[in-house]
mmCIF file of C-alpha atoms in Angstrom:
data_model
loop_
_atom_site.group_PDB
_atom_site.id
_atom_site.type_symbol
_atom_site.label_atom_id
_atom_site.label_comp_id
_atom_site.label_asym_id
_atom_site.label_seq_id
_atom_site.Cartn_x
_atom_site.Cartn_y
_atom_site.Cartn_z
ATOM 1 C CA MET R 1 24.107 -0.033 -4.643
ATOM 2 C CA GLY R 2 24.214 3.560 -3.453
ATOM 3 C CA LEU R 3 21.996 6.446 -2.477
ATOM 4 C CA PHE R 4 22.909 9.795 -3.990
ATOM 5 C CA ALA R 5 21.373 13.231 -3.526
ATOM 6 C CA LYS R 6 21.922 16.266 -5.698
ATOM 7 C CA LEU R 7 20.897 19.253 -3.633
ATOM 8 C CA PRO R 8 19.509 22.133 -5.701
ATOM 9 C CA THR R 9 20.723 25.692 -5.410
ATOM 10 C CA SER R 10 17.265 27.214 -5.827
ATOM 11 C CA ASP R 11 14.954 28.302 -3.024
ATOM 12 C CA VAL R 12 13.147 24.973 -2.741
ATOM 13 C CA GLY R 13 15.051 24.242 0.442
ATOM 14 C CA ASP R 14 15.573 20.584 1.234
ATOM 15 C CA LEU R 15 14.054 19.170 -1.942
ATOM 16 C CA ALA R 16 16.498 16.920 -3.718
ATOM 17 C CA LEU R 17 16.808 14.715 -6.761
ATOM 18 C CA LEU R 18 17.508 11.216 -5.499
ATOM 19 C CA HIS R 19 18.654 8.409 -7.755
ATOM 20 C CA LEU R 20 19.284 4.875 -6.609
ATOM 21 C CA GLN R 21 21.560 2.679 -8.655
ATOM 22 C CA GLY R 22 20.237 -0.760 -9.504
ATOM 23 C CA ASP R 23 18.109 -2.725 -11.954
ATOM 24 C CA ALA R 24 14.956 -0.640 -11.780
ATOM 25 C CA GLN R 25 14.827 2.798 -13.315
ATOM 26 C CA PRO R 26 11.929 5.200 -12.874
ATOM 27 C CA PRO R 27 10.060 6.235 -16.036
ATOM 28 C CA ASP R 28 10.927 9.860 -15.269
ATOM 29 C CA THR R 29 13.238 11.687 -12.874
ATOM 30 C CA THR R 30 11.741 11.451 -9.416
ATOM 31 C CA GLU R 31 11.861 14.630 -7.399
ATOM 32 C CA MET R 32 11.783 14.082 -3.667
ATOM 33 C CA ARG R 33 13.170 15.404 -0.439
ATOM 34 C CA ALA R 34 16.657 14.401 0.607
ATOM 35 C CA SER R 35 15.053 12.709 3.630
ATOM 36 C CA CYS R 36 11.501 11.477 3.221
ATOM 37 C CA LEU R 37 8.944 8.719 3.072
ATOM 38 C CA PRO R 38 9.250 8.009 -0.660
ATOM 39 C CA ALA R 39 6.259 7.913 -2.956
ATOM 40 C CA GLU R 40 5.166 4.445 -4.014
ATOM 41 C CA TRP R 41 6.354 5.108 -7.578
ATOM 42 C CA PHE R 42 9.927 5.634 -6.372
ATOM 43 C CA PRO R 43 12.107 2.705 -7.572
ATOM 44 C CA GLN R 44 11.607 -0.401 -5.461
ATOM 45 C CA SER R 45 13.876 -3.254 -4.388
ATOM 46 C CA GLY R 46 11.112 -5.623 -3.336
ATOM 47 C CA VAL R 47 7.582 -6.247 -2.110
ATOM 48 C CA GLN R 48 6.324 -8.198 0.901
ATOM 49 C CA LEU R 49 3.391 -10.608 1.016
ATOM 50 C CA THR R 50 2.181 -12.333 4.192
ATOM 51 C CA TRP R 51 0.801 -15.650 2.979
ATOM 52 C CA PRO R 52 -2.675 -16.978 3.949
ATOM 53 C CA HIS R 53 -2.932 -20.274 5.831
ATOM 54 C CA ALA R 54 -5.507 -22.387 7.652
ATOM 55 C CA GLY R 55 -4.867 -20.592 10.937
ATOM 56 C CA THR R 56 -6.271 -17.336 9.525
ATOM 57 C CA ASP R 57 -9.793 -16.174 8.668
ATOM 58 C CA TRP R 58 -9.095 -17.443 5.151
ATOM 59 C CA LYS R 59 -9.586 -21.086 6.197
ATOM 60 C CA PRO R 60 -13.077 -21.553 4.617
ATOM 61 C CA ARG R 61 -11.841 -20.198 1.253
ATOM 62 C CA LEU R 62 -8.172 -21.048 1.461
ATOM 63 C CA ARG R 63 -7.870 -22.534 -2.031
ATOM 64 C CA GLU R 64 -9.446 -19.497 -3.673
ATOM 65 C CA VAL R 65 -7.308 -16.978 -1.826
ATOM 66 C CA THR R 66 -4.182 -19.071 -2.395
ATOM 67 C CA ASP R 67 -4.855 -18.925 -6.152
ATOM 68 C CA CYS R 68 -5.120 -15.137 -5.891
ATOM 69 C CA TYR R 69 -1.885 -14.905 -3.914
ATOM 70 C CA LEU R 70 -0.149 -17.100 -6.476
ATOM 71 C CA ARG R 71 -1.203 -14.603 -9.136
ATOM 72 C CA LEU R 72 0.116 -11.727 -7.030
ATOM 73 C CA ALA R 73 3.354 -13.628 -6.416
ATOM 74 C CA TYR R 74 3.772 -14.234 -10.143
ATOM 75 C CA GLU R 75 3.177 -10.615 -11.151
ATOM 76 C CA ILE R 76 5.445 -9.226 -8.431
ATOM 77 C CA SER R 77 8.310 -11.691 -8.875
ATOM 78 C CA THR R 78 8.467 -11.137 -12.624
ATOM 79 C CA ASP R 79 9.151 -7.467 -11.846
ATOM 80 C CA GLU R 80 11.225 -7.442 -8.637
ATOM 81 C CA THR R 81 12.217 -9.409 -5.531
ATOM 82 C CA LEU R 82 9.328 -10.855 -3.536
ATOM 83 C CA LEU R 83 9.635 -11.435 0.204
ATOM 84 C CA ILE R 84 6.997 -13.812 1.625
ATOM 85 C CA VAL R 85 6.285 -14.193 5.336
ATOM 86 C CA THR R 86 4.757 -17.548 6.236
ATOM 87 C CA PRO R 87 4.574 -19.973 9.181
ATOM 88 C CA GLU R 88 4.770 -22.872 6.673
ATOM 89 C CA PRO R 89 7.872 -22.234 4.529
ATOM 90 C CA ASP R 90 8.471 -25.823 3.437
ATOM 91 C CA ALA R 91 4.920 -26.383 2.168
ATOM 92 C CA LEU R 92 4.841 -22.976 0.511
ATOM 93 C CA ARG R 93 8.217 -23.540 -1.146
ATOM 94 C CA ARG R 94 6.892 -26.736 -2.722
ATOM 95 C CA LEU R 95 3.731 -24.951 -3.891
ATOM 96 C CA LEU R 96 5.649 -22.068 -5.452
ATOM 97 C CA GLN R 97 8.048 -24.409 -7.207
ATOM 98 C CA GLU R 98 5.078 -26.341 -8.606
ATOM 99 C CA LYS R 99 2.991 -23.346 -9.692
ATOM 100 C CA LEU R 100 5.473 -20.630 -10.700
ATOM 101 C CA PRO R 101 8.262 -20.634 -13.290
ATOM 102 C CA ARG R 102 11.901 -20.832 -12.249
ATOM 103 C CA ARG R 103 12.566 -17.179 -13.092
ATOM 104 C CA CYS R 104 9.940 -16.203 -10.490
ATOM 105 C CA ASN R 105 11.147 -18.609 -7.828
ATOM 106 C CA ASP R 106 14.665 -17.246 -8.244
ATOM 107 C CA ARG R 107 13.350 -13.875 -7.049
ATOM 108 C CA ILE R 108 11.306 -15.137 -4.081
ATOM 109 C CA GLN R 109 12.596 -15.294 -0.522
ATOM 110 C CA LEU R 110 10.682 -16.888 2.349
ATOM 111 C CA ILE R 111 10.794 -15.860 5.996
ATOM 112 C CA GLU R 112 9.339 -18.203 8.611
ATOM 113 C CA CYS R 113 7.119 -16.413 11.098
ATOM 114 C CA PRO R 114 3.789 -17.051 12.896
ATOM 115 C CA THR R 115 0.988 -14.769 11.678
ATOM 116 C CA ASN R 116 -2.566 -13.797 12.588
ATOM 117 C CA ASP R 117 -3.613 -12.571 9.153
ATOM 118 C CA THR R 118 -2.302 -11.482 5.758
ATOM 119 C CA TRP R 119 -2.486 -7.686 5.412
ATOM 120 C CA ALA R 120 1.179 -6.747 4.953
ATOM 121 C CA ARG R 121 0.364 -3.109 4.173
ATOM 122 C CA ASP R 122 -0.705 -2.522 7.750
ATOM 123 C CA HIS R 123 1.771 -4.601 9.770
ATOM 124 C CA GLY R 124 4.798 -4.107 7.528
ATOM 125 C CA PHE R 125 7.722 -1.719 7.895
ATOM 126 C CA ILE R 126 7.272 1.872 6.768
ATOM 127 C CA THR R 127 10.578 2.859 5.174
ATOM 128 C CA VAL R 128 12.013 6.371 5.259
ATOM 129 C CA LEU R 129 15.038 7.198 3.092
ATOM 130 C CA SER R 130 17.779 9.639 3.980
ATOM 131 C CA GLN R 131 21.372 10.337 3.056
ATOM 132 C CA GLU R 132 22.307 8.259 6.124
ATOM 133 C CA GLY R 133 20.461 5.235 4.736
ATOM 134 C CA ALA R 134 17.060 3.592 5.092
ATOM 135 C CA GLN R 135 15.139 3.860 8.350
ATOM 136 C CA LEU R 136 12.837 0.845 8.870
ATOM 137 C CA LEU R 137 10.040 2.181 11.056
ATOM 138 C CA ASP R 138 8.227 -0.463 13.099
ATOM 139 C CA PHE R 139 4.932 1.019 14.299
ATOM 140 C CA GLN R 140 2.456 -0.813 16.491
ATOM 141 C CA PHE R 141 -0.281 -2.738 14.689
ATOM 142 C CA ASN R 142 -3.319 -3.343 16.903
ATOM 143 C CA GLY R 143 -5.772 -4.982 14.504
ATOM 144 C CA TRP R 144 -7.289 -1.731 13.203
ATOM 145 C CA GLY R 145 -8.247 -0.400 16.595
ATOM 146 C CA ASN R 146 -8.393 -3.710 18.543
ATOM 147 C CA LYS R 147 -11.016 -5.204 16.230
ATOM 148 C CA PHE R 148 -9.042 -8.396 15.520
ATOM 149 C CA PRO R 149 -6.175 -10.427 17.070
ATOM 150 C CA SER R 150 -2.846 -8.903 16.087
ATOM 151 C CA SER R 151 -0.072 -9.913 18.494
ATOM 152 C CA LEU R 152 1.627 -12.215 15.979
ATOM 153 C CA ASP R 153 1.359 -9.737 13.129
ATOM 154 C CA ASN R 154 2.712 -6.995 15.376
ATOM 155 C CA ALA R 155 5.914 -9.038 15.756
ATOM 156 C CA ILE R 156 6.440 -9.793 12.042
ATOM 157 C CA ASN R 157 8.776 -6.864 11.438
ATOM 158 C CA ARG R 158 11.157 -8.023 14.147
ATOM 159 C CA HIS R 159 11.310 -11.482 12.533
ATOM 160 C CA VAL R 160 11.881 -9.953 9.089
ATOM 161 C CA TYR R 161 14.651 -7.703 10.372
ATOM 162 C CA ALA R 162 16.319 -10.568 12.233
ATOM 163 C CA SER R 163 16.486 -12.534 8.978
ATOM 164 C CA GLY R 164 19.078 -10.087 7.645
ATOM 165 C CA ILE R 165 17.285 -9.638 4.341
ATOM 166 C CA LEU R 166 16.782 -5.901 4.785
ATOM 167 C CA ARG R 167 19.458 -3.247 4.569
ATOM 168 C CA GLY R 168 18.571 -0.381 6.910
ATOM 169 C CA HIS R 169 18.320 0.823 10.485
ATOM 170 C CA TYR R 170 15.560 -0.699 12.643
ATOM 171 C CA THR R 171 13.580 2.104 14.297
ATOM 172 C CA ASP R 172 11.290 1.232 17.210
ATOM 173 C CA CYS R 173 8.042 3.190 16.890
ATOM 174 C CA LEU R 174 5.932 0.670 18.783
ATOM 175 C CA ASP R 175 4.608 3.317 21.153
ATOM 176 C CA MET R 176 2.450 4.637 18.285
ATOM 177 C CA VAL R 177 -0.222 2.822 16.271
ATOM 178 C CA LEU R 178 0.059 3.427 12.530
ATOM 179 C CA GLU R 179 -0.916 1.324 9.511
ATOM 180 C CA GLY R 180 0.680 1.738 6.108
ATOM 181 C CA GLY R 181 -2.707 1.858 4.397
ATOM 182 C CA SER R 182 -3.640 4.958 6.377
ATOM 183 C CA ILE R 183 -1.068 7.284 4.792
ATOM 184 C CA GLU R 184 -0.004 8.352 1.286
ATOM 185 C CA SER R 185 3.227 10.215 0.493
ATOM 186 C CA ASP R 186 4.260 12.165 -2.600
ATOM 187 C CA GLY R 187 7.937 11.928 -1.612
ATOM 188 C CA ARG R 188 8.198 15.723 -1.568
ATOM 189 C CA GLY R 189 6.916 16.474 1.907
ATOM 190 C CA THR R 190 3.145 15.967 1.715
ATOM 191 C CA LEU R 191 1.177 13.205 3.437
ATOM 192 C CA LEU R 192 -2.471 12.472 2.666
ATOM 193 C CA THR R 193 -4.638 10.755 5.281
ATOM 194 C CA THR R 194 -8.102 10.562 6.839
ATOM 195 C CA ALA R 195 -9.254 11.940 10.169
ATOM 196 C CA SER R 196 -11.589 8.982 10.743
ATOM 197 C CA CYS R 197 -8.635 6.598 10.911
ATOM 198 C CA LEU R 198 -5.734 8.511 12.448
ATOM 199 C CA LEU R 199 -7.933 10.205 15.037
ATOM 200 C CA SER R 200 -9.755 7.006 15.976
ATOM 201 C CA PRO R 201 -9.849 6.717 19.805
ATOM 202 C CA ASN R 202 -8.906 3.024 19.548
ATOM 203 C CA ARG R 203 -5.495 3.801 18.065
ATOM 204 C CA ASN R 204 -3.692 6.630 19.842
ATOM 205 C CA PRO R 205 -6.178 7.998 22.402
ATOM 206 C CA ALA R 206 -3.538 10.098 24.175
ATOM 207 C CA LEU R 207 -2.635 11.984 20.973
ATOM 208 C CA ASN R 208 -4.755 14.741 19.478
ATOM 209 C CA GLN R 209 -4.446 15.929 15.891
ATOM 210 C CA PRO R 210 -1.597 18.425 16.480
ATOM 211 C CA ALA R 211 0.362 15.792 18.414
ATOM 212 C CA ILE R 212 -0.124 13.199 15.671
ATOM 213 C CA GLU R 213 0.959 15.717 13.048
ATOM 214 C CA GLU R 214 4.071 16.594 15.025
ATOM 215 C CA ARG R 215 5.091 12.960 15.465
ATOM 216 C CA LEU R 216 4.427 11.937 11.877
ATOM 217 C CA CYS R 217 6.161 14.952 10.393
ATOM 218 C CA HIS R 218 9.199 14.117 12.516
ATOM 219 C CA LEU R 219 9.245 10.348 11.968
ATOM 220 C CA LEU R 220 8.245 10.368 8.300
ATOM 221 C CA GLN R 221 10.186 13.535 7.445
ATOM 222 C CA CYS R 222 7.234 15.354 5.898
ATOM 223 C CA ARG R 223 6.322 19.033 5.863
ATOM 224 C CA ARG R 224 2.553 18.842 6.123
ATOM 225 C CA ILE R 225 -0.449 16.541 6.324
ATOM 226 C CA LEU R 226 -3.599 16.898 4.231
ATOM 227 C CA TRP R 227 -6.602 15.544 6.123
ATOM 228 C CA LEU R 228 -9.773 14.164 4.522
ATOM 229 C CA HIS R 229 -12.930 14.100 6.635
ATOM 230 C CA HIS R 230 -15.359 12.308 4.315
ATOM 231 C CA GLY R 231 -15.706 9.146 2.290
ATOM 232 C CA GLN R 232 -15.469 5.980 4.417
ATOM 233 C CA LEU R 233 -16.778 2.956 2.495
ATOM 234 C CA GLU R 234 -19.377 0.563 3.857
ATOM 235 C CA GLY R 235 -17.876 -2.628 5.259
ATOM 236 C CA ASP R 236 -14.481 -1.010 5.836
ATOM 237 C CA ASP R 237 -12.801 -2.401 8.969
ATOM 238 C CA THR R 238 -10.029 0.204 8.891
ATOM 239 C CA ASP R 239 -12.043 3.312 9.837
ATOM 240 C CA GLY R 240 -11.342 4.828 6.438
ATOM 241 C CA HIS R 241 -7.871 4.000 5.178
ATOM 242 C CA ILE R 242 -6.728 6.509 2.592
ATOM 243 C CA ASP R 243 -5.734 3.732 0.168
ATOM 244 C CA THR R 244 -9.409 2.836 -0.278
ATOM 245 C CA LEU R 245 -10.355 6.416 -1.190
ATOM 246 C CA ALA R 246 -7.622 8.608 -2.682
ATOM 247 C CA ARG R 247 -4.064 7.981 -3.913
ATOM 248 C CA LEU R 248 -1.246 10.400 -4.578
ATOM 249 C CA CYS R 249 0.206 9.957 -8.071
ATOM 250 C CA PRO R 250 3.038 11.596 -10.051
ATOM 251 C CA GLY R 251 2.681 15.132 -11.309
ATOM 252 C CA ASP R 252 0.722 16.526 -8.344
ATOM 253 C CA THR R 253 -2.150 14.206 -9.204
ATOM 254 C CA ILE R 254 -4.672 12.523 -6.927
ATOM 255 C CA ALA R 255 -6.721 9.538 -8.110
ATOM 256 C CA TYR R 256 -9.885 9.220 -6.057
ATOM 257 C CA VAL R 257 -13.089 7.211 -5.808
ATOM 258 C CA SER R 258 -16.008 9.010 -7.427
ATOM 259 C CA CYS R 259 -19.707 8.160 -7.280
ATOM 260 C CA SER R 260 -22.105 9.461 -9.937
ATOM 261 C CA ASP R 261 -25.165 7.471 -8.815
ATOM 262 C CA SER R 262 -27.227 9.599 -6.432
ATOM 263 C CA ARG R 263 -29.076 6.455 -5.309
ATOM 264 C CA ASP R 264 -25.893 4.902 -3.923
ATOM 265 C CA SER R 265 -25.454 5.191 -0.153
ATOM 266 C CA HIS R 266 -21.925 6.533 -0.720
ATOM 267 C CA TYR R 267 -22.983 9.373 -2.996
ATOM 268 C CA GLU R 268 -23.065 12.279 -0.545
ATOM 269 C CA GLN R 269 -19.897 11.266 1.310
ATOM 270 C CA LEU R 270 -17.885 10.797 -1.882
ATOM 271 C CA LYS R 271 -19.129 14.105 -3.280
ATOM 272 C CA ALA R 272 -17.987 15.773 -0.051
ATOM 273 C CA LEU R 273 -14.622 14.027 -0.409
ATOM 274 C CA GLU R 274 -14.336 15.356 -3.959
ATOM 275 C CA THR R 275 -15.045 18.883 -2.725
ATOM 276 C CA GLU R 276 -12.298 18.539 -0.110
ATOM 277 C CA LEU R 277 -9.824 17.379 -2.737
ATOM 278 C CA GLN R 278 -10.708 20.306 -4.980
ATOM 279 C CA ALA R 279 -9.778 22.690 -2.166
ATOM 280 C CA PHE R 280 -6.337 21.136 -1.549
ATOM 281 C CA ARG R 281 -3.282 22.956 -2.848
ATOM 282 C CA THR R 282 0.217 21.737 -3.600
ATOM 283 C CA LEU R 283 3.287 23.112 -1.851
ATOM 284 C CA GLU R 284 3.498 25.557 -4.774
ATOM 285 C CA ASP R 285 -0.098 26.682 -4.020
ATOM 286 C CA LYS R 286 -1.566 25.133 -7.141
ATOM 287 C CA PRO R 287 -4.634 22.883 -7.342
ATOM 288 C CA TYR R 288 -4.054 19.172 -7.677
ATOM 289 C CA ARG R 289 -4.928 17.396 -10.891
ATOM 290 C CA LEU R 290 -7.836 15.170 -9.889
ATOM 291 C CA VAL R 291 -8.551 11.889 -11.692
ATOM 292 C CA PRO R 292 -11.796 10.118 -10.737
ATOM 293 C CA LEU R 293 -11.982 6.341 -10.457
ATOM 294 C CA PRO R 294 -15.439 4.754 -10.620
ATOM 295 C CA LEU R 295 -17.022 3.290 -7.520
ATOM 296 C CA PRO R 296 -17.638 -0.417 -8.245
ATOM 297 C CA ASP R 297 -21.197 -1.631 -8.270
ATOM 298 C CA PRO R 298 -22.104 -3.005 -4.842
ATOM 299 C CA VAL R 299 -20.355 -6.232 -3.853
ATOM 300 C CA TYR R 300 -21.945 -8.166 -0.979
ATOM 301 C CA ASP R 301 -20.791 -10.797 1.471
ATOM 302 C CA GLU R 302 -22.315 -14.105 0.389
ATOM 303 C CA THR R 303 -23.133 -15.127 3.958
ATOM 304 C CA THR R 304 -24.160 -11.964 5.790
ATOM 305 C CA GLY R 305 -25.365 -9.816 2.895
ATOM 306 C CA GLU R 306 -23.106 -7.004 4.143
ATOM 307 C CA ARG R 307 -21.800 -4.609 1.524
ATOM 308 C CA LEU R 308 -18.046 -4.948 1.066
ATOM 309 C CA PRO R 309 -15.615 -2.038 0.554
ATOM 310 C CA ALA R 310 -14.791 -2.710 -3.107
ATOM 311 C CA THR R 311 -12.583 0.026 -4.560
ATOM 312 C CA TYR R 312 -10.281 0.544 -7.525
ATOM 313 C CA ALA R 313 -8.120 2.899 -5.455
ATOM 314 C CA ASN R 314 -6.439 -0.094 -3.785
ATOM 315 C CA PHE R 315 -3.926 -0.621 -6.599
ATOM 316 C CA LEU R 316 -0.217 -1.399 -6.181
ATOM 317 C CA ILE R 317 2.503 0.474 -8.073
ATOM 318 C CA LEU R 318 5.508 -1.672 -9.057
ATOM 319 C CA ASN R 319 8.621 -0.707 -10.978
ATOM 320 C CA HIS R 320 7.129 -1.479 -14.378
ATOM 321 C CA LYS R 321 3.463 -2.240 -13.823
ATOM 322 C CA ILE R 322 0.332 -1.440 -11.843
ATOM 323 C CA LEU R 323 -1.620 -4.253 -10.190
ATOM 324 C CA LEU R 324 -5.253 -3.120 -10.371
ATOM 325 C CA PRO R 325 -8.069 -4.828 -8.443
ATOM 326 C CA THR R 326 -11.110 -5.749 -10.524
ATOM 327 C CA TYR R 327 -14.488 -7.142 -9.504
ATOM 328 C CA ALA R 328 -15.986 -8.997 -12.528
ATOM 329 C CA GLN R 329 -17.754 -5.805 -13.590
ATOM 330 C CA PRO R 330 -16.671 -5.371 -17.239
ATOM 331 C CA ASP R 331 -17.764 -1.737 -17.716
ATOM 332 C CA LYS R 332 -16.474 -0.411 -14.390
ATOM 333 C CA ASP R 333 -13.327 -2.542 -14.558
ATOM 334 C CA LYS R 334 -12.519 -1.109 -18.000
ATOM 335 C CA GLN R 335 -13.179 2.456 -16.855
ATOM 336 C CA ALA R 336 -10.750 1.975 -13.991
ATOM 337 C CA HIS R 337 -8.173 0.276 -16.227
ATOM 338 C CA ASP R 338 -8.305 3.084 -18.790
ATOM 339 C CA ALA R 339 -8.036 5.762 -16.090
ATOM 340 C CA MET R 340 -4.960 4.057 -14.627
ATOM 341 C CA GLN R 341 -3.349 3.748 -18.063
ATOM 342 C CA ARG R 342 -3.769 7.493 -18.565
ATOM 343 C CA LEU R 343 -2.269 8.110 -15.122
ATOM 344 C CA PHE R 344 0.709 5.809 -15.740
ATOM 345 C CA PRO R 345 1.204 5.721 -19.528
ATOM 346 C CA LYS R 346 4.642 4.082 -19.311
ATOM 347 C CA LEU R 347 3.549 1.212 -17.047
ATOM 348 C CA SER R 348 1.588 -1.940 -17.830
ATOM 349 C CA ILE R 349 -1.798 -2.113 -16.122
ATOM 350 C CA ILE R 350 -2.427 -5.660 -14.888
ATOM 351 C CA ASP R 351 -6.028 -6.434 -13.898
ATOM 352 C CA ILE R 352 -6.383 -8.935 -11.052
ATOM 353 C CA ASP R 353 -9.764 -10.309 -9.977
ATOM 354 C CA SER R 354 -9.933 -9.287 -6.319
ATOM 355 C CA ARG R 355 -13.361 -10.551 -5.312
ATOM 356 C CA ILE R 356 -11.815 -13.095 -2.968
ATOM 357 C CA LEU R 357 -9.668 -10.403 -1.320
ATOM 358 C CA ILE R 358 -12.590 -8.046 -0.815
ATOM 359 C CA SER R 359 -14.537 -10.878 0.875
ATOM 360 C CA GLN R 360 -12.213 -10.245 3.854
ATOM 361 C CA HIS R 361 -12.547 -6.462 3.403
ATOM 362 C CA GLY R 362 -9.171 -5.858 1.734
ATOM 363 C CA SER R 363 -7.627 -5.742 -1.722
ATOM 364 C CA ILE R 364 -4.275 -5.693 -3.540
ATOM 365 C CA HIS R 365 -2.668 -2.689 -1.873
ATOM 366 C CA CYS R 366 -3.744 -3.943 1.550
ATOM 367 C CA ALA R 367 -2.076 -7.308 0.891
ATOM 368 C CA THR R 368 1.324 -5.881 -0.079
ATOM 369 C CA MET R 369 4.086 -3.614 1.191
ATOM 370 C CA GLN R 370 6.848 -2.258 -1.028
ATOM 371 C CA PHE R 371 10.431 -1.466 -0.050
ATOM 372 C CA PRO R 372 12.397 1.320 -1.771
ATOM 373 C CA GLN R 373 15.402 0.402 -3.857
ATOM 374 C CA GLY R 374 18.512 -0.460 -1.868
ATOM 375 C CA VAL R 375 16.613 -2.040 1.051
ATOM 376 C CA VAL R 376 15.859 -5.679 0.117
ATOM 377 C CA GLN R 377 19.010 -7.768 -0.251
ATOM 378 C CA HIS R 378 18.343 -10.602 -2.649
ATOM 379 C CA THR R 379 19.989 -13.950 -2.047
ATOM 380 C CA ARG R 380 18.798 -16.850 -4.162
ATOM 381 C CA GLN R 381 16.821 -19.182 -1.949
ATOM 382 C CA LEU R 382 14.186 -21.386 -3.575
#
């Protein structure tokens, strides 16, 4: 399995066409830099889940969330290799063998590791590709600004790397706090993020915006960062992760959360976010194609009455399908499904009821972390 780059002779500098040999093929040629943080739609070799257990905040609703994770495991493992981190590998192996077909179990690999929580997007490796191979960047995870215990989750990447399942170079970035849900990459040199998260004083208080930009552009091999300053959702523990608000998509497209109800408390902030997006320009100085996703009707915590940060922007792109969170709202769910099908006409859009996930303030993208093709080494295990 090899990494190849065809460097162009035009004036686009270090842009390259990268193709990775293997089972998965992209629906179209993927243009990206020769060294970059790849876009999520770049061909993948696997996805990580960190499984819920009774030692997490999921304990009161463990059966419900386990059913949801089984659905995620099924959809992922029918498409590509699934890596699951769990402190209870024997019990989980028995559950997966009971609930999932053999073809899925053949693609699942378990790694034993103690965990605080389940949000793999934010404690998982961030993988940068280059002609020298994959760089597995291990940033510090501090529980979204020291809001929750995180010491076990902050050590997960070292356990995963020690297992030998990943092909790549471990890169220690633990002197900087960064969560995967806080950044979006188009694979061509542009990152999209939010000021409310990356400039939070509880993450990297010694770094101002220029210093953060310098470090991220160096570590993630990007040219520029587009900053959003509006749009945080109520109930969001992350201080405004970009993957709850706006997502980079193929063809210089941004899918974003839109609110048309002036009575909703999010209306003004999401309109301001839309205005910011309209002002952004691509590297070729063209406007982005903007695709609105509906804001779900309010979803509330059953115990506290707090509004939860339900969003359709928290979808996961796989090699052949999109896993789309839904919230038992037929009209809004269909609007979001249809918008995603227009965005990704060659992929299957799989709706997954995510009400249990949003009860702990996360959704599908938050629960997963993808690895580019050539990184996960599959060895039959279950």
